[in-house]
mmCIF file with all atom_site columns, C-alpha atoms in Angstrom:
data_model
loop_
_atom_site.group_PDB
_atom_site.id
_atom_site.type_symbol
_atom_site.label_atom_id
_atom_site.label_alt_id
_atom_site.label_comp_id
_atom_site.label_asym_id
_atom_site.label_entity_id
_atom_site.label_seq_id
_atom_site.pdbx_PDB_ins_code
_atom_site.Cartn_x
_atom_site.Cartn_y
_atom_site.Cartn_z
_atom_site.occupancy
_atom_site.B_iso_or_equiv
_atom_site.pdbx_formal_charge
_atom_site.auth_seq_id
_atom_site.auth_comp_id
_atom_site.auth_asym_id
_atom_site.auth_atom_id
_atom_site.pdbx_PDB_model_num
ATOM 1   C CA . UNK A 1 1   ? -10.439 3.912   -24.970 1.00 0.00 ? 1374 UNK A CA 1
ATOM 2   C CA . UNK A 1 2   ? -11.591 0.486   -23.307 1.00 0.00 ? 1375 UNK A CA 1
ATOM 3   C CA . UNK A 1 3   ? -9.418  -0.529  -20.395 1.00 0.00 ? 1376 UNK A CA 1
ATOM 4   C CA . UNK A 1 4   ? -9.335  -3.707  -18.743 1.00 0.00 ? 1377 UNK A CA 1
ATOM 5   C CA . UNK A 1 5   ? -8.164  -5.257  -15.250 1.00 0.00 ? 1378 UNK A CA 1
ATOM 6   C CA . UNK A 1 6   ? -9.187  -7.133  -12.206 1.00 0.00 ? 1379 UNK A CA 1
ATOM 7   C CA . UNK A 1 7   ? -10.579 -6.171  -9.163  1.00 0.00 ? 1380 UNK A CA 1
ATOM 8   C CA . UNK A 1 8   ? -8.618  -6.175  -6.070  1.00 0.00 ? 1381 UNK A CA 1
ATOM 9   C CA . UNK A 1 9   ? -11.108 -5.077  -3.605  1.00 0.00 ? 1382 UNK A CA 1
ATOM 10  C CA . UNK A 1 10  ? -12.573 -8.426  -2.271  1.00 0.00 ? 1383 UNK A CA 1
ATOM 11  C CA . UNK A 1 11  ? -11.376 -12.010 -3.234  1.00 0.00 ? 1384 UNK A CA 1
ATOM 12  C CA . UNK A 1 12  ? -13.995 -12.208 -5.624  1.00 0.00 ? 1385 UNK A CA 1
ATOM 13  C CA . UNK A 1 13  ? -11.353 -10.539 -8.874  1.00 0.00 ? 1386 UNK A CA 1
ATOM 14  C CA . UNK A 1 14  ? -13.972 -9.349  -11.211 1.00 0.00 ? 1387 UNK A CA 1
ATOM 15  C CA . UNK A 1 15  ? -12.784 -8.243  -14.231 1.00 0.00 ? 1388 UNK A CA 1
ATOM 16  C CA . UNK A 1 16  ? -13.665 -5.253  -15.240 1.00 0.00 ? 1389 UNK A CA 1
ATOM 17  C CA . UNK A 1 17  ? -13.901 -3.581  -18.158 1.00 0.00 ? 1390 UNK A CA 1
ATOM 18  C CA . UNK A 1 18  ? -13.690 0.686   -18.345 1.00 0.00 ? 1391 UNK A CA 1
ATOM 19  C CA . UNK A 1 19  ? -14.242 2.616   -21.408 1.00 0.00 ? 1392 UNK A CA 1
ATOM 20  C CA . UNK A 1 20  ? -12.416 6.396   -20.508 1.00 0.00 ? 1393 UNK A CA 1
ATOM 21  C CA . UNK A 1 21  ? -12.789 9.519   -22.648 1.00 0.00 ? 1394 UNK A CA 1
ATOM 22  C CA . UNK A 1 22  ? -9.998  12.113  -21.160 1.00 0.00 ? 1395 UNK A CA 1
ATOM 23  C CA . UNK A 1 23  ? -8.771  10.286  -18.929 1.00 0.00 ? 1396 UNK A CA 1
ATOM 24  C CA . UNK A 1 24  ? -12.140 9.341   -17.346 1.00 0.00 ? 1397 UNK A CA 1
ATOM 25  C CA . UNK A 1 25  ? -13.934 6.066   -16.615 1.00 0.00 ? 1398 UNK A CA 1
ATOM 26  C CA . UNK A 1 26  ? -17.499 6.568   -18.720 1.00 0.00 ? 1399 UNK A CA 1
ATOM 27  C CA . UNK A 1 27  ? -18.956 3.334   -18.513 1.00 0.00 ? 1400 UNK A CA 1
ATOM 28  C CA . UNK A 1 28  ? -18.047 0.435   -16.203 1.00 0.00 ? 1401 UNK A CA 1
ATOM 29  C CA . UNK A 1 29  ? -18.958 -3.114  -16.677 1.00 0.00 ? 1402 UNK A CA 1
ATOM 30  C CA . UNK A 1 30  ? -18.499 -6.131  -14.768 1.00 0.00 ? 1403 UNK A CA 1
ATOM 31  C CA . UNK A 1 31  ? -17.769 -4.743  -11.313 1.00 0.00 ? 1404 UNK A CA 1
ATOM 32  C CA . UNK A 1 32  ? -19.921 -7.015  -9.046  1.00 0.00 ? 1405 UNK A CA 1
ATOM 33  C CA . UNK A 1 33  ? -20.694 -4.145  -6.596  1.00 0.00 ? 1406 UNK A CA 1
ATOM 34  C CA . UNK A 1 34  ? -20.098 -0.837  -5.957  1.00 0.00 ? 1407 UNK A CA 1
ATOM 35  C CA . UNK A 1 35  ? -17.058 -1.197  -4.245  1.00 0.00 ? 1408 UNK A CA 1
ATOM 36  C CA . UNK A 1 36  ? -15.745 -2.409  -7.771  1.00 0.00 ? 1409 UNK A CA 1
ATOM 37  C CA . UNK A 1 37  ? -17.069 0.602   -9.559  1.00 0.00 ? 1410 UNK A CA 1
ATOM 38  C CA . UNK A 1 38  ? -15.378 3.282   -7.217  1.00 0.00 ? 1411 UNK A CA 1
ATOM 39  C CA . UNK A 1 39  ? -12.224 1.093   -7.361  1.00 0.00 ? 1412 UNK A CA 1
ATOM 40  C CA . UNK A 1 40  ? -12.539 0.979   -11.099 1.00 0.00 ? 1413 UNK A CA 1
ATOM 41  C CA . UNK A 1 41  ? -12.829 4.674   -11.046 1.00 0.00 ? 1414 UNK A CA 1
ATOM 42  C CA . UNK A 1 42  ? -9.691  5.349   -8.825  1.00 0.00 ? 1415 UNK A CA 1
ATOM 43  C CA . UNK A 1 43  ? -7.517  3.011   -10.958 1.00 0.00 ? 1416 UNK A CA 1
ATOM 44  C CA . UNK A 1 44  ? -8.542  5.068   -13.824 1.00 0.00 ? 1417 UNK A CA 1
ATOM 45  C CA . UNK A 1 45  ? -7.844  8.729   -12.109 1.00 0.00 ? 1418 UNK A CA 1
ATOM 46  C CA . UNK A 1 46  ? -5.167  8.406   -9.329  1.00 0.00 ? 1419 UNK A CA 1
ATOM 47  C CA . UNK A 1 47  ? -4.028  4.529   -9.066  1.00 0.00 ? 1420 UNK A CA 1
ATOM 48  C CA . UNK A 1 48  ? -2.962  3.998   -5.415  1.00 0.00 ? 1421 UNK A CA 1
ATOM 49  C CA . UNK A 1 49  ? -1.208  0.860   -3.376  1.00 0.00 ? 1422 UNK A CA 1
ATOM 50  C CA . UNK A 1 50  ? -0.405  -0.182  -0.266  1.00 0.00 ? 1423 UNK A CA 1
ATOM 51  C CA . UNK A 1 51  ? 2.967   -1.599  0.486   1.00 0.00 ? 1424 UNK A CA 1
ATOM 52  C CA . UNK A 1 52  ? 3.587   -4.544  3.181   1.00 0.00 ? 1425 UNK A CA 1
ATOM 53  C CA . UNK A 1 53  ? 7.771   -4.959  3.437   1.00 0.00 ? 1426 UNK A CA 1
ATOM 54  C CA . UNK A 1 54  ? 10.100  -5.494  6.506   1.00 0.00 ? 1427 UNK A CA 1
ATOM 55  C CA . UNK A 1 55  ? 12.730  -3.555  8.165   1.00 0.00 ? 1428 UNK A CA 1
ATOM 56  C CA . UNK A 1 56  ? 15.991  -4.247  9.913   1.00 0.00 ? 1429 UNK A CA 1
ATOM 57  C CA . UNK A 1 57  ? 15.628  -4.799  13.964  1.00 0.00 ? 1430 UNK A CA 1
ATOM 58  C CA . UNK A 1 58  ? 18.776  -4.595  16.348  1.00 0.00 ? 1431 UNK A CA 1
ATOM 59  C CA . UNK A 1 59  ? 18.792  -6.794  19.055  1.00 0.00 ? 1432 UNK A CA 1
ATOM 60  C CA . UNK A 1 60  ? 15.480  -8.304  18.506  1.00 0.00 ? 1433 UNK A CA 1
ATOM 61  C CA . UNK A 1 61  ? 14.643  -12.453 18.874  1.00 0.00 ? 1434 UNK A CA 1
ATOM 62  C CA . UNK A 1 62  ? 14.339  -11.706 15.045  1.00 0.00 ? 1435 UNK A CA 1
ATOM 63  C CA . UNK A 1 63  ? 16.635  -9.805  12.625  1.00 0.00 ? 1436 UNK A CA 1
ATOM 64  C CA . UNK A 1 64  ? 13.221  -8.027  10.602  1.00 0.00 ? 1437 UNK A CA 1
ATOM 65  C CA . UNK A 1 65  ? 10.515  -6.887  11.537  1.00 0.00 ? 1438 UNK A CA 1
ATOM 66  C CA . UNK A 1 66  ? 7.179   -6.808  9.555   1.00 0.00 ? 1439 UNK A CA 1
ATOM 67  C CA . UNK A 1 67  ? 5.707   -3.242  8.428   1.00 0.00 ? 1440 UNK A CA 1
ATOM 68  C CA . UNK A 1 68  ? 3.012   -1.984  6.541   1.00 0.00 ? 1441 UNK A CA 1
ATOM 69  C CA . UNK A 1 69  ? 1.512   1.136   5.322   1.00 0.00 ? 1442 UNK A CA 1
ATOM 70  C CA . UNK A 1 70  ? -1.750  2.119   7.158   1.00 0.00 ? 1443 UNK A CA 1
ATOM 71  C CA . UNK A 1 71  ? -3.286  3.967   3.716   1.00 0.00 ? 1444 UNK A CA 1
ATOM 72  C CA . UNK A 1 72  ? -2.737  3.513   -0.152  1.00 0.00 ? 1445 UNK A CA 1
ATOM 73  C CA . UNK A 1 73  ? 0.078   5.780   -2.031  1.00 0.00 ? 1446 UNK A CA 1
ATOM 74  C CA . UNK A 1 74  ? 0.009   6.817   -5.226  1.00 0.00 ? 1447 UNK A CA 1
ATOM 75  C CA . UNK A 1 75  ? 1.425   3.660   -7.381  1.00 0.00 ? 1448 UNK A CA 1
ATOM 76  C CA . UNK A 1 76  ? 3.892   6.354   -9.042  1.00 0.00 ? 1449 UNK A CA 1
ATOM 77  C CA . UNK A 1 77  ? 5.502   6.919   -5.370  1.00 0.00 ? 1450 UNK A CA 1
ATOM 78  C CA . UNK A 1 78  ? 6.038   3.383   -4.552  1.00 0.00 ? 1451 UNK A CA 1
ATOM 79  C CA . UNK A 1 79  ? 9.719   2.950   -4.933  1.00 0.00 ? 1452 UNK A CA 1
ATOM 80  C CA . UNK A 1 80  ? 10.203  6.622   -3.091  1.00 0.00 ? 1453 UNK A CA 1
ATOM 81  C CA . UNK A 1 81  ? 7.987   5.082   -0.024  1.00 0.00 ? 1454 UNK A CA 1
ATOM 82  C CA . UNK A 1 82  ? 10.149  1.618   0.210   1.00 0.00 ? 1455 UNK A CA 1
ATOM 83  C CA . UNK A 1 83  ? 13.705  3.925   -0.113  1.00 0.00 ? 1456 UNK A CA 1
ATOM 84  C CA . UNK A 1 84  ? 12.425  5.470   3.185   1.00 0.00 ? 1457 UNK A CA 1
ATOM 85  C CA . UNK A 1 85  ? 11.560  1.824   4.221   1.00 0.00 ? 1458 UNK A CA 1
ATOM 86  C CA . UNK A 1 86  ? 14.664  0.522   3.615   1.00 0.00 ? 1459 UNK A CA 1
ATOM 87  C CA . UNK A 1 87  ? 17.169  2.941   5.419   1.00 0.00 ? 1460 UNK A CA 1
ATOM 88  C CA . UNK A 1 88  ? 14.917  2.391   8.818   1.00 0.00 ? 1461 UNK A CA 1
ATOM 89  C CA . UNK A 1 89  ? 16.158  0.494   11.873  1.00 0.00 ? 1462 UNK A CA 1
ATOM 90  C CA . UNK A 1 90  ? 14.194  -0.077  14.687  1.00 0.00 ? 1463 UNK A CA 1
ATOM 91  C CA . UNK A 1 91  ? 14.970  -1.375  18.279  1.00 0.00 ? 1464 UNK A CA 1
ATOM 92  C CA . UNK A 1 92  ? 13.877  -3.989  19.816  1.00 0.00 ? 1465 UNK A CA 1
ATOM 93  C CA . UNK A 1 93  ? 11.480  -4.993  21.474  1.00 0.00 ? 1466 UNK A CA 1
ATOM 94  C CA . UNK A 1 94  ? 8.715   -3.552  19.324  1.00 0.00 ? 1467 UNK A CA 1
ATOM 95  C CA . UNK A 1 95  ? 4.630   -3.960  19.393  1.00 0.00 ? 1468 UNK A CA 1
ATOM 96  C CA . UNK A 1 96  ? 1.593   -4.335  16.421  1.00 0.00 ? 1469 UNK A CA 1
ATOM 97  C CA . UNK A 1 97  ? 0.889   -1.136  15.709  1.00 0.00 ? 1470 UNK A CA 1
ATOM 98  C CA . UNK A 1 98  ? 3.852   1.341   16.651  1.00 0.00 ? 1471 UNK A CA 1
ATOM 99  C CA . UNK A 1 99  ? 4.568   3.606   14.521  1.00 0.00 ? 1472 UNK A CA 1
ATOM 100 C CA . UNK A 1 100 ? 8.033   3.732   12.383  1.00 0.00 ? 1473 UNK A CA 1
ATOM 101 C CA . UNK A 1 101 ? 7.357   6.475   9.751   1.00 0.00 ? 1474 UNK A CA 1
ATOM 102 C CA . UNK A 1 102 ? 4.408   8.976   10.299  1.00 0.00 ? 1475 UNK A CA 1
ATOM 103 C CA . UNK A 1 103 ? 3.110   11.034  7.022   1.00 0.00 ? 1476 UNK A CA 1
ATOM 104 C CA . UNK A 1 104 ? 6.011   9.047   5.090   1.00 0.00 ? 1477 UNK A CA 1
ATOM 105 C CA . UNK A 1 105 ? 6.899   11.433  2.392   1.00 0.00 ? 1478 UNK A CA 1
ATOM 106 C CA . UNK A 1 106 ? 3.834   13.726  3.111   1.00 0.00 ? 1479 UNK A CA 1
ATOM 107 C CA . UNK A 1 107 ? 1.684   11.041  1.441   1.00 0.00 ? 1480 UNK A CA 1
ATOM 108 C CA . UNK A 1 108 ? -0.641  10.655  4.378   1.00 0.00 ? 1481 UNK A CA 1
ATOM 109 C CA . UNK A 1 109 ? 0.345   7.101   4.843   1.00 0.00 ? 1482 UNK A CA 1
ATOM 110 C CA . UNK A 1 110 ? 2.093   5.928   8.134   1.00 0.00 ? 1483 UNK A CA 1
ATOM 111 C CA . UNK A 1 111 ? 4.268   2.867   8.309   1.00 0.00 ? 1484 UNK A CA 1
ATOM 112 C CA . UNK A 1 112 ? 3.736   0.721   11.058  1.00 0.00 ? 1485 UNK A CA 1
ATOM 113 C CA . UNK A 1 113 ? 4.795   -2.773  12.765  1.00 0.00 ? 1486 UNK A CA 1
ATOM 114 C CA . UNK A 1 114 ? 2.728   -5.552  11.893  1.00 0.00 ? 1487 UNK A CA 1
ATOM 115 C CA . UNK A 1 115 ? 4.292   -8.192  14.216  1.00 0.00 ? 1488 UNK A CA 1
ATOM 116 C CA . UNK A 1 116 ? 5.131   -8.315  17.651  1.00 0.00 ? 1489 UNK A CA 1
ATOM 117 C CA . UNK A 1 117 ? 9.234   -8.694  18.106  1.00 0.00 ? 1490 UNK A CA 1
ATOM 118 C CA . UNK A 1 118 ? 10.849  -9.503  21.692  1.00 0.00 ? 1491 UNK A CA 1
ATOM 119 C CA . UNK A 1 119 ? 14.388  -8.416  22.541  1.00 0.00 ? 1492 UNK A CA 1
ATOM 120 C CA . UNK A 1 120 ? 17.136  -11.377 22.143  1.00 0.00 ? 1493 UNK A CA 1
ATOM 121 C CA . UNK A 1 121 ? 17.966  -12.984 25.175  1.00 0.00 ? 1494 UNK A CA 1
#
């Protein structure tokens, strides 16, 4: 079966075409490097994301606060990860880099701050 899709890697968005046989990539073509082909062969076996969102702040200058996961999730967990996301709220002030959620749903992934958020004066 011949599968077909773009690189996300690098800004360069080769497409890339994968022919499987059980469920695995057998040949690869068009990935310009080999960062391509090893991303080609994850999207074929266990398709993973990262997830950038925001999350409600109490008595910050700001009323969200930027967060991101530190390590892809399985694309099949997304929507479990961001329910965890969305029933967080954090104090302010908060710093780039603390940490809001470690091992979020045991997926290895933490969820951390991304932006730097005073307290409201």
């Amino acid at each position: 079966m011949l599968k077909e899709f773009t690189c996300i890697v690098c800004p360069n968005g080769c497409g890339i075409e994968v022919e499987t046989e059980d469920g695995k990539a057998v040949t690869i073509r068009g990935a310009g490097c080999r960062r391509g082909e090893d991303y080609a062969r994850q999207e074929i076996s266990d398709p993973r994301r990262t997830i950038a969102s925001s999350v409600r702040l109490k008595n910050g200058e700001l009323p969200l606060v930027s967060v991101r996961l530190d390590a892809p999730v399985p694309r099949g967990r997304i929507f479990d990860v961001m329910k965890e996301i969305r029933e967080i709220e954090l104090e302010a002030p908060v710093s780039i880099g603390d940490l809001v959620i470690e091992n979020v749903l045991g997926l290895g992934a933490n969820v951390i701050v991304t932006k730097n958020v005073g307290v409201r004066r």
